[in-house]
Amino acid sequence: MTANDFLRKAGRRRAARAWTLIAVLAVLVVVVFVVSMNSGFIRLSPLSVAKTLFGAGTDKEELILFELRLPRIVLSILIGAGLAISGCVLQGITRNPLADPGILGINSGAGLMIAIVVALYPELLGSSIFLLPCLALIGALATAALLYLLARKKGEGLSPTRLALVGIALASGISSAMIVLTMSLNPEQYQFVQNWLVGSITGTSWKFVLAFLPWVVVLVPFVLYKAKTLNVLSLGDSLATGLGMRTERERVALLVAAVALAGSCVAVGGGISFVGLVAPHLARQLVGSKHQALVPATALTGALLVLAADTVSRTSGMPTGIVVAVLGAPYFLYLLARARSR
């Protein structure tokens, strides 16, 4: 057997193992999905859920399952996948393992735009549920553009360390602006913004799902299509340029996709942090660094994390964002410690 044959065979084994683990993650998402349908302040037995799904449940059971519980479960899966993929893309294009839409201030920028509209034009929020993702996208894109301009060095492109520092500074500044803004809100508006800040999936209607779904349907396939581009960008700008890639154009396109995903997730899920940081790292440990397998594994890991957190949230009364933070903050500290020891 030649060296090339050996390498091809080893590559096929790694790919088969990666896709097996992706299938396991998909099964786990289905399992938690089933558990989540049975969980909540009003418990439904597995038999009641099954009967309701097939149209034999009571009116009360149908209301709980189809109008309250299932939309929130579907949103949890979509938000988890969207935030996770956004973090995966940001880590890939910046070559920074700590890149995350929350840490870099993108989530805060999206939230600030929504808070401004709540304070100044509250009637707009009631006009159309489809307006929320668009407002969040404007705020996220504005923050990302400012981040890109401040972190980019002429002739060197994006500096990973500079990006992290500028992102943290932007997030702190936006959070301060949010605090000042909330002081002028009435109690109802203040409660709305506070629920958003802690990361509460409040969408209990299929309208929220319909407003968010187009963003996922368009952007996730685009990122999957650009998986090979992410592989090349992760090698460094010099090598990518040597291979004939227009690095700046590709990086901007992927950055817009990541920001749009994060902004739309923030619009319906609030300030849920750490998903975009933790999920790509966990998925990378399972399937490796090739984005053809890493992107779907990251999406499933993020979906599993947020769905499990929201299930705990509905049974304990804690906001989903706090549950995710309890899980994600220790892992973030572990990553910082490991990076410091190198």
PDB file of N, CA and C in Angstrom, residues 45-124:
ATOM      1  N   SER A  45     -48.244  13.471  29.868  1.00  0.00           N
ATOM      2  CA  SER A  45     -47.635  12.147  29.819  1.00  0.00           C
ATOM      3  C   SER A  45     -47.266  11.805  28.380  1.00  0.00           C
ATOM      4  N   PRO A  46     -46.307  10.897  28.187  1.00  0.00           N
ATOM      5  CA  PRO A  46     -45.960  10.471  26.826  1.00  0.00           C
ATOM      6  C   PRO A  46     -47.167   9.978  26.036  1.00  0.00           C
ATOM      7  N   LEU A  47     -48.088   9.286  26.713  1.00  0.00           N
ATOM      8  CA  LEU A  47     -49.285   8.796  26.032  1.00  0.00           C
ATOM      9  C   LEU A  47     -50.171   9.955  25.589  1.00  0.00           C
ATOM     10  N   SER A  48     -50.303  10.987  26.457  1.00  0.00           N
ATOM     11  CA  SER A  48     -51.116  12.151  26.104  1.00  0.00           C
ATOM     12  C   SER A  48     -50.509  12.906  24.924  1.00  0.00           C
ATOM     13  N   VAL A  49     -49.187  13.023  24.916  1.00  0.00           N
ATOM     14  CA  VAL A  49     -48.506  13.694  23.809  1.00  0.00           C
ATOM     15  C   VAL A  49     -48.745  12.933  22.509  1.00  0.00           C
ATOM     16  N   ALA A  50     -48.583  11.611  22.567  1.00  0.00           N
ATOM     17  CA  ALA A  50     -48.772  10.796  21.365  1.00  0.00           C
ATOM     18  C   ALA A  50     -50.207  10.913  20.852  1.00  0.00           C
ATOM     19  N   LYS A  51     -51.172  10.841  21.755  1.00  0.00           N
ATOM     20  CA  LYS A  51     -52.577  10.952  21.347  1.00  0.00           C
ATOM     21  C   LYS A  51     -52.865  12.330  20.743  1.00  0.00           C
ATOM     22  N   THR A  52     -52.274  13.390  21.347  1.00  0.00           N
ATOM     23  CA  THR A  52     -52.508  14.742  20.851  1.00  0.00           C
ATOM     24  C   THR A  52     -51.888  14.924  19.469  1.00  0.00           C
ATOM     25  N   LEU A  53     -50.699  14.362  19.264  1.00  0.00           N
ATOM     26  CA  LEU A  53     -50.042  14.477  17.958  1.00  0.00           C
ATOM     27  C   LEU A  53     -50.861  13.845  16.850  1.00  0.00           C
ATOM     28  N   PHE A  54     -51.597  12.793  17.196  1.00  0.00           N
ATOM     29  CA  PHE A  54     -52.425  12.098  16.199  1.00  0.00           C
ATOM     30  C   PHE A  54     -53.878  12.557  16.226  1.00  0.00           C
ATOM     31  N   GLY A  55     -54.146  13.698  16.915  1.00  0.00           N
ATOM     32  CA  GLY A  55     -55.467  14.304  16.867  1.00  0.00           C
ATOM     33  C   GLY A  55     -56.481  13.742  17.828  1.00  0.00           C
ATOM     34  N   ALA A  56     -56.027  12.971  18.818  1.00  0.00           N
ATOM     35  CA  ALA A  56     -56.973  12.370  19.756  1.00  0.00           C
ATOM     36  C   ALA A  56     -56.888  12.994  21.146  1.00  0.00           C
ATOM     37  N   GLY A  57     -56.201  14.143  21.265  1.00  0.00           N
ATOM     38  CA  GLY A  57     -56.077  14.785  22.567  1.00  0.00           C
ATOM     39  C   GLY A  57     -57.239  15.718  22.851  1.00  0.00           C
ATOM     40  N   THR A  58     -57.290  16.204  24.099  1.00  0.00           N
ATOM     41  CA  THR A  58     -58.328  17.157  24.482  1.00  0.00           C
ATOM     42  C   THR A  58     -57.972  18.540  23.933  1.00  0.00           C
ATOM     43  N   ASP A  59     -58.937  19.458  23.996  1.00  0.00           N
ATOM     44  CA  ASP A  59     -58.685  20.821  23.534  1.00  0.00           C
ATOM     45  C   ASP A  59     -57.560  21.477  24.337  1.00  0.00           C
ATOM     46  N   LYS A  60     -57.531  21.216  25.646  1.00  0.00           N
ATOM     47  CA  LYS A  60     -56.494  21.783  26.505  1.00  0.00           C
ATOM     48  C   LYS A  60     -55.122  21.239  26.113  1.00  0.00           C
ATOM     49  N   GLU A  61     -55.032  19.940  25.874  1.00  0.00           N
ATOM     50  CA  GLU A  61     -53.759  19.326  25.480  1.00  0.00           C
ATOM     51  C   GLU A  61     -53.286  19.836  24.121  1.00  0.00           C
ATOM     52  N   GLU A  62     -54.214  20.017  23.196  1.00  0.00           N
ATOM     53  CA  GLU A  62     -53.841  20.553  21.892  1.00  0.00           C
ATOM     54  C   GLU A  62     -53.330  21.993  22.009  1.00  0.00           C
ATOM     55  N   LEU A  63     -53.963  22.797  22.871  1.00  0.00           N
ATOM     56  CA  LEU A  63     -53.525  24.174  23.080  1.00  0.00           C
ATOM     57  C   LEU A  63     -52.104  24.199  23.647  1.00  0.00           C
ATOM     58  N   ILE A  64     -51.867  23.375  24.671  1.00  0.00           N
ATOM     59  CA  ILE A  64     -50.550  23.354  25.315  1.00  0.00           C
ATOM     60  C   ILE A  64     -49.477  22.889  24.344  1.00  0.00           C
ATOM     61  N   LEU A  65     -49.749  21.826  23.609  1.00  0.00           N
ATOM     62  CA  LEU A  65     -48.721  21.225  22.762  1.00  0.00           C
ATOM     63  C   LEU A  65     -48.500  22.003  21.471  1.00  0.00           C
ATOM     64  N   PHE A  66     -49.577  22.300  20.743  1.00  0.00           N
ATOM     65  CA  PHE A  66     -49.433  22.885  19.404  1.00  0.00           C
ATOM     66  C   PHE A  66     -49.278  24.402  19.414  1.00  0.00           C
ATOM     67  N   GLU A  67     -49.907  25.079  20.360  1.00  0.00           N
ATOM     68  CA  GLU A  67     -49.879  26.540  20.353  1.00  0.00           C
ATOM     69  C   GLU A  67     -48.846  27.141  21.297  1.00  0.00           C
ATOM     70  N   LEU A  68     -48.467  26.416  22.342  1.00  0.00           N
ATOM     71  CA  LEU A  68     -47.527  26.955  23.319  1.00  0.00           C
ATOM     72  C   LEU A  68     -46.174  26.254  23.302  1.00  0.00           C
ATOM     73  N   ARG A  69     -46.191  24.931  23.325  1.00  0.00           N
ATOM     74  CA  ARG A  69     -44.948  24.194  23.545  1.00  0.00           C
ATOM     75  C   ARG A  69     -44.155  23.960  22.265  1.00  0.00           C
ATOM     76  N   LEU A  70     -44.791  23.467  21.217  1.00  0.00           N
ATOM     77  CA  LEU A  70     -44.060  23.133  19.992  1.00  0.00           C
ATOM     78  C   LEU A  70     -43.409  24.346  19.322  1.00  0.00           C
ATOM     79  N   PRO A  71     -44.095  25.512  19.218  1.00  0.00           N
ATOM     80  CA  PRO A  71     -43.402  26.664  18.624  1.00  0.00           C
ATOM     81  C   PRO A  71     -42.137  27.038  19.375  1.00  0.00           C
ATOM     82  N   ARG A  72     -42.183  26.974  20.691  1.00  0.00           N
ATOM     83  CA  ARG A  72     -41.006  27.322  21.496  1.00  0.00           C
ATOM     84  C   ARG A  72     -39.899  26.282  21.330  1.00  0.00           C
ATOM     85  N   ILE A  73     -40.254  25.029  21.230  1.00  0.00           N
ATOM     86  CA  ILE A  73     -39.260  23.977  21.018  1.00  0.00           C
ATOM     87  C   ILE A  73     -38.570  24.149  19.675  1.00  0.00           C
ATOM     88  N   VAL A  74     -39.366  24.399  18.635  1.00  0.00           N
ATOM     89  CA  VAL A  74     -38.791  24.601  17.297  1.00  0.00           C
ATOM     90  C   VAL A  74     -37.889  25.831  17.290  1.00  0.00           C
ATOM     91  N   LEU A  75     -38.322  26.915  17.940  1.00  0.00           N
ATOM     92  CA  LEU A  75     -37.494  28.114  18.016  1.00  0.00           C
ATOM     93  C   LEU A  75     -36.185  27.840  18.749  1.00  0.00           C
ATOM     94  N   SER A  76     -36.239  27.053  19.813  1.00  0.00           N
ATOM     95  CA  SER A  76     -35.022  26.717  20.563  1.00  0.00           C
ATOM     96  C   SER A  76     -34.019  26.014  19.664  1.00  0.00           C
ATOM     97  N   ILE A  77     -34.495  25.080  18.864  1.00  0.00           N
ATOM     98  CA  ILE A  77     -33.607  24.347  17.962  1.00  0.00           C
ATOM     99  C   ILE A  77     -33.000  25.288  16.922  1.00  0.00           C
ATOM    100  N   LEU A  78     -33.837  26.134  16.314  1.00  0.00           N
ATOM    101  CA  LEU A  78     -33.352  27.045  15.277  1.00  0.00           C
ATOM    102  C   LEU A  78     -32.392  28.083  15.848  1.00  0.00           C
ATOM    103  N   ILE A  79     -32.707  28.626  17.021  1.00  0.00           N
ATOM    104  CA  ILE A  79     -31.834  29.622  17.642  1.00  0.00           C
ATOM    105  C   ILE A  79     -30.492  29.004  18.017  1.00  0.00           C
ATOM    106  N   GLY A  80     -30.526  27.813  18.613  1.00  0.00           N
ATOM    107  CA  GLY A  80     -29.285  27.141  18.987  1.00  0.00           C
ATOM    108  C   GLY A  80     -28.409  26.872  17.779  1.00  0.00           C
ATOM    109  N   ALA A  81     -29.013  26.371  16.700  1.00  0.00           N
ATOM    110  CA  ALA A  81     -28.250  26.084  15.480  1.00  0.00           C
ATOM    111  C   ALA A  81     -27.706  27.376  14.871  1.00  0.00           C
ATOM    112  N   GLY A  82     -28.534  28.432  14.839  1.00  0.00           N
ATOM    113  CA  GLY A  82     -28.109  29.691  14.237  1.00  0.00           C
ATOM    114  C   GLY A  82     -26.961  30.343  14.988  1.00  0.00           C
ATOM    115  N   LEU A  83     -27.060  30.416  16.313  1.00  0.00           N
ATOM    116  CA  LEU A  83     -25.987  31.013  17.114  1.00  0.00           C
ATOM    117  C   LEU A  83     -24.702  30.193  17.021  1.00  0.00           C
ATOM    118  N   ALA A  84     -24.845  28.870  17.020  1.00  0.00           N
ATOM    119  CA  ALA A  84     -23.672  27.999  16.955  1.00  0.00           C
ATOM    120  C   ALA A  84     -22.942  28.154  15.618  1.00  0.00           C
ATOM    121  N   ILE A  85     -23.698  28.159  14.522  1.00  0.00           N
ATOM    122  CA  ILE A  85     -23.075  28.319  13.200  1.00  0.00           C
ATOM    123  C   ILE A  85     -22.441  29.697  13.072  1.00  0.00           C
ATOM    124  N   SER A  86     -23.092  30.725  13.618  1.00  0.00           N
ATOM    125  CA  SER A  86     -22.520  32.063  13.591  1.00  0.00           C
ATOM    126  C   SER A  86     -21.162  32.087  14.292  1.00  0.00           C
ATOM    127  N   GLY A  87     -21.079  31.458  15.460  1.00  0.00           N
ATOM    128  CA  GLY A  87     -19.815  31.384  16.175  1.00  0.00           C
ATOM    129  C   GLY A  87     -18.767  30.598  15.418  1.00  0.00           C
ATOM    130  N   CYS A  88     -19.182  29.513  14.783  1.00  0.00           N
ATOM    131  CA  CYS A  88     -18.263  28.674  13.997  1.00  0.00           C
ATOM    132  C   CYS A  88     -17.666  29.478  12.842  1.00  0.00           C
ATOM    133  N   VAL A  89     -18.496  30.250  12.159  1.00  0.00           N
ATOM    134  CA  VAL A  89     -18.017  31.067  11.040  1.00  0.00           C
ATOM    135  C   VAL A  89     -17.061  32.145  11.534  1.00  0.00           C
ATOM    136  N   LEU A  90     -17.418  32.817  12.625  1.00  0.00           N
ATOM    137  CA  LEU A  90     -16.564  33.882  13.158  1.00  0.00           C
ATOM    138  C   LEU A  90     -15.209  33.331  13.585  1.00  0.00           C
ATOM    139  N   GLN A  91     -15.200  32.159  14.203  1.00  0.00           N
ATOM    140  CA  GLN A  91     -13.932  31.549  14.592  1.00  0.00           C
ATOM    141  C   GLN A  91     -13.110  31.159  13.370  1.00  0.00           C
ATOM    142  N   GLY A  92     -13.791  30.735  12.307  1.00  0.00           N
ATOM    143  CA  GLY A  92     -13.090  30.325  11.098  1.00  0.00           C
ATOM    144  C   GLY A  92     -12.469  31.483  10.338  1.00  0.00           C
ATOM    145  N   ILE A  93     -13.209  32.575  10.188  1.00  0.00           N
ATOM    146  CA  ILE A  93     -12.700  33.676   9.364  1.00  0.00           C
ATOM    147  C   ILE A  93     -11.704  34.550  10.112  1.00  0.00           C
ATOM    148  N   THR A  94     -11.725  34.502  11.452  1.00  0.00           N
ATOM    149  CA  THR A  94     -10.790  35.317  12.231  1.00  0.00           C
ATOM    150  C   THR A  94      -9.635  34.497  12.796  1.00  0.00           C
ATOM    151  N   ARG A  95      -9.743  33.167  12.716  1.00  0.00           N
ATOM    152  CA  ARG A  95      -8.755  32.265  13.305  1.00  0.00           C
ATOM    153  C   ARG A  95      -8.582  32.568  14.794  1.00  0.00           C
ATOM    154  N   ASN A  96      -9.670  32.936  15.432  1.00  0.00           N
ATOM    155  CA  ASN A  96      -9.678  33.257  16.859  1.00  0.00           C
ATOM    156  C   ASN A  96     -10.612  32.284  17.562  1.00  0.00           C
ATOM    157  N   PRO A  97     -10.087  31.383  18.412  1.00  0.00           N
ATOM    158  CA  PRO A  97     -10.941  30.380  19.056  1.00  0.00           C
ATOM    159  C   PRO A  97     -11.937  30.957  20.049  1.00  0.00           C
ATOM    160  N   LEU A  98     -11.772  32.249  20.413  1.00  0.00           N
ATOM    161  CA  LEU A  98     -12.685  32.877  21.371  1.00  0.00           C
ATOM    162  C   LEU A  98     -13.709  33.776  20.690  1.00  0.00           C
ATOM    163  N   ALA A  99     -13.732  33.775  19.358  1.00  0.00           N
ATOM    164  CA  ALA A  99     -14.709  34.601  18.637  1.00  0.00           C
ATOM    165  C   ALA A  99     -16.112  34.047  18.849  1.00  0.00           C
ATOM    166  N   ASP A 100     -17.043  34.944  19.113  1.00  0.00           N
ATOM    167  CA  ASP A 100     -18.424  34.562  19.408  1.00  0.00           C
ATOM    168  C   ASP A 100     -19.278  35.806  19.253  1.00  0.00           C
ATOM    169  N   PRO A 101     -20.471  35.700  18.676  1.00  0.00           N
ATOM    170  CA  PRO A 101     -21.296  36.907  18.476  1.00  0.00           C
ATOM    171  C   PRO A 101     -21.635  37.640  19.758  1.00  0.00           C
ATOM    172  N   GLY A 102     -21.687  36.923  20.882  1.00  0.00           N
ATOM    173  CA  GLY A 102     -21.958  37.585  22.154  1.00  0.00           C
ATOM    174  C   GLY A 102     -20.749  38.322  22.685  1.00  0.00           C
ATOM    175  N   ILE A 103     -19.603  37.658  22.664  1.00  0.00           N
ATOM    176  CA  ILE A 103     -18.375  38.257  23.186  1.00  0.00           C
ATOM    177  C   ILE A 103     -17.930  39.435  22.330  1.00  0.00           C
ATOM    178  N   LEU A 104     -18.139  39.351  21.012  1.00  0.00           N
ATOM    179  CA  LEU A 104     -17.698  40.412  20.109  1.00  0.00           C
ATOM    180  C   LEU A 104     -18.668  41.591  20.047  1.00  0.00           C
ATOM    181  N   GLY A 105     -19.773  41.528  20.772  1.00  0.00           N
ATOM    182  CA  GLY A 105     -20.683  42.658  20.843  1.00  0.00           C
ATOM    183  C   GLY A 105     -21.777  42.677  19.789  1.00  0.00           C
ATOM    184  N   ILE A 106     -21.795  41.670  18.903  1.00  0.00           N
ATOM    185  CA  ILE A 106     -22.798  41.648  17.834  1.00  0.00           C
ATOM    186  C   ILE A 106     -24.198  41.462  18.409  1.00  0.00           C
ATOM    187  N   ASN A 107     -24.331  40.551  19.381  1.00  0.00           N
ATOM    188  CA  ASN A 107     -25.630  40.362  20.033  1.00  0.00           C
ATOM    189  C   ASN A 107     -26.087  41.635  20.730  1.00  0.00           C
ATOM    190  N   SER A 108     -25.144  42.309  21.388  1.00  0.00           N
ATOM    191  CA  SER A 108     -25.495  43.552  22.094  1.00  0.00           C
ATOM    192  C   SER A 108     -25.951  44.630  21.120  1.00  0.00           C
ATOM    193  N   GLY A 109     -25.291  44.707  19.957  1.00  0.00           N
ATOM    194  CA  GLY A 109     -25.691  45.691  18.952  1.00  0.00           C
ATOM    195  C   GLY A 109     -27.092  45.447  18.441  1.00  0.00           C
ATOM    196  N   ALA A 110     -27.423  44.159  18.216  1.00  0.00           N
ATOM    197  CA  ALA A 110     -28.774  43.819  17.775  1.00  0.00           C
ATOM    198  C   ALA A 110     -29.797  44.171  18.849  1.00  0.00           C
ATOM    199  N   GLY A 111     -29.457  43.870  20.086  1.00  0.00           N
ATOM    200  CA  GLY A 111     -30.377  44.175  21.181  1.00  0.00           C
ATOM    201  C   GLY A 111     -30.560  45.656  21.410  1.00  0.00           C
ATOM    202  N   LEU A 112     -29.489  46.435  21.229  1.00  0.00           N
ATOM    203  CA  LEU A 112     -29.597  47.875  21.413  1.00  0.00           C
ATOM    204  C   LEU A 112     -30.563  48.488  20.406  1.00  0.00           C
ATOM    205  N   MET A 113     -30.529  48.003  19.172  1.00  0.00           N
ATOM    206  CA  MET A 113     -31.455  48.518  18.163  1.00  0.00           C
ATOM    207  C   MET A 113     -32.910  48.237  18.559  1.00  0.00           C
ATOM    208  N   ILE A 114     -33.162  47.023  19.057  1.00  0.00           N
ATOM    209  CA  ILE A 114     -34.517  46.683  19.485  1.00  0.00           C
ATOM    210  C   ILE A 114     -34.931  47.544  20.677  1.00  0.00           C
ATOM    211  N   ALA A 115     -33.989  47.771  21.624  1.00  0.00           N
ATOM    212  CA  ALA A 115     -34.301  48.588  22.794  1.00  0.00           C
ATOM    213  C   ALA A 115     -34.601  50.035  22.402  1.00  0.00           C
ATOM    214  N   ILE A 116     -33.874  50.557  21.411  1.00  0.00           N
ATOM    215  CA  ILE A 116     -34.135  51.925  20.941  1.00  0.00           C
ATOM    216  C   ILE A 116     -35.540  52.035  20.361  1.00  0.00           C
ATOM    217  N   VAL A 117     -35.933  51.034  19.575  1.00  0.00           N
ATOM    218  CA  VAL A 117     -37.276  51.049  18.987  1.00  0.00           C
ATOM    219  C   VAL A 117     -38.325  50.914  20.080  1.00  0.00           C
ATOM    220  N   VAL A 118     -38.060  50.063  21.096  1.00  0.00           N
ATOM    221  CA  VAL A 118     -38.999  49.920  22.212  1.00  0.00           C
ATOM    222  C   VAL A 118     -39.189  51.258  22.920  1.00  0.00           C
ATOM    223  N   ALA A 119     -38.093  51.997  23.089  1.00  0.00           N
ATOM    224  CA  ALA A 119     -38.157  53.260  23.817  1.00  0.00           C
ATOM    225  C   ALA A 119     -38.794  54.383  22.998  1.00  0.00           C
ATOM    226  N   LEU A 120     -38.476  54.449  21.714  1.00  0.00           N
ATOM    227  CA  LEU A 120     -38.894  55.599  20.902  1.00  0.00           C
ATOM    228  C   LEU A 120     -40.118  55.323  20.036  1.00  0.00           C
ATOM    229  N   TYR A 121     -40.210  54.104  19.500  1.00  0.00           N
ATOM    230  CA  TYR A 121     -41.313  53.780  18.582  1.00  0.00           C
ATOM    231  C   TYR A 121     -41.935  52.432  18.966  1.00  0.00           C
ATOM    232  N   PRO A 122     -42.508  52.314  20.157  1.00  0.00           N
ATOM    233  CA  PRO A 122     -43.045  51.020  20.599  1.00  0.00           C
ATOM    234  C   PRO A 122     -44.164  50.494  19.718  1.00  0.00           C
ATOM    235  N   GLU A 123     -44.870  51.391  19.024  1.00  0.00           N
ATOM    236  CA  GLU A 123     -45.977  50.939  18.184  1.00  0.00           C
ATOM    237  C   GLU A 123     -45.483  50.111  16.998  1.00  0.00           C
ATOM    238  N   LEU A 124     -44.216  50.272  16.611  1.00  0.00           N
ATOM    239  CA  LEU A 124     -43.688  49.502  15.478  1.00  0.00           C
ATOM    240  C   LEU A 124     -43.594  48.017  15.794  1.00  0.00           C
TER     241      LEU A 124
END
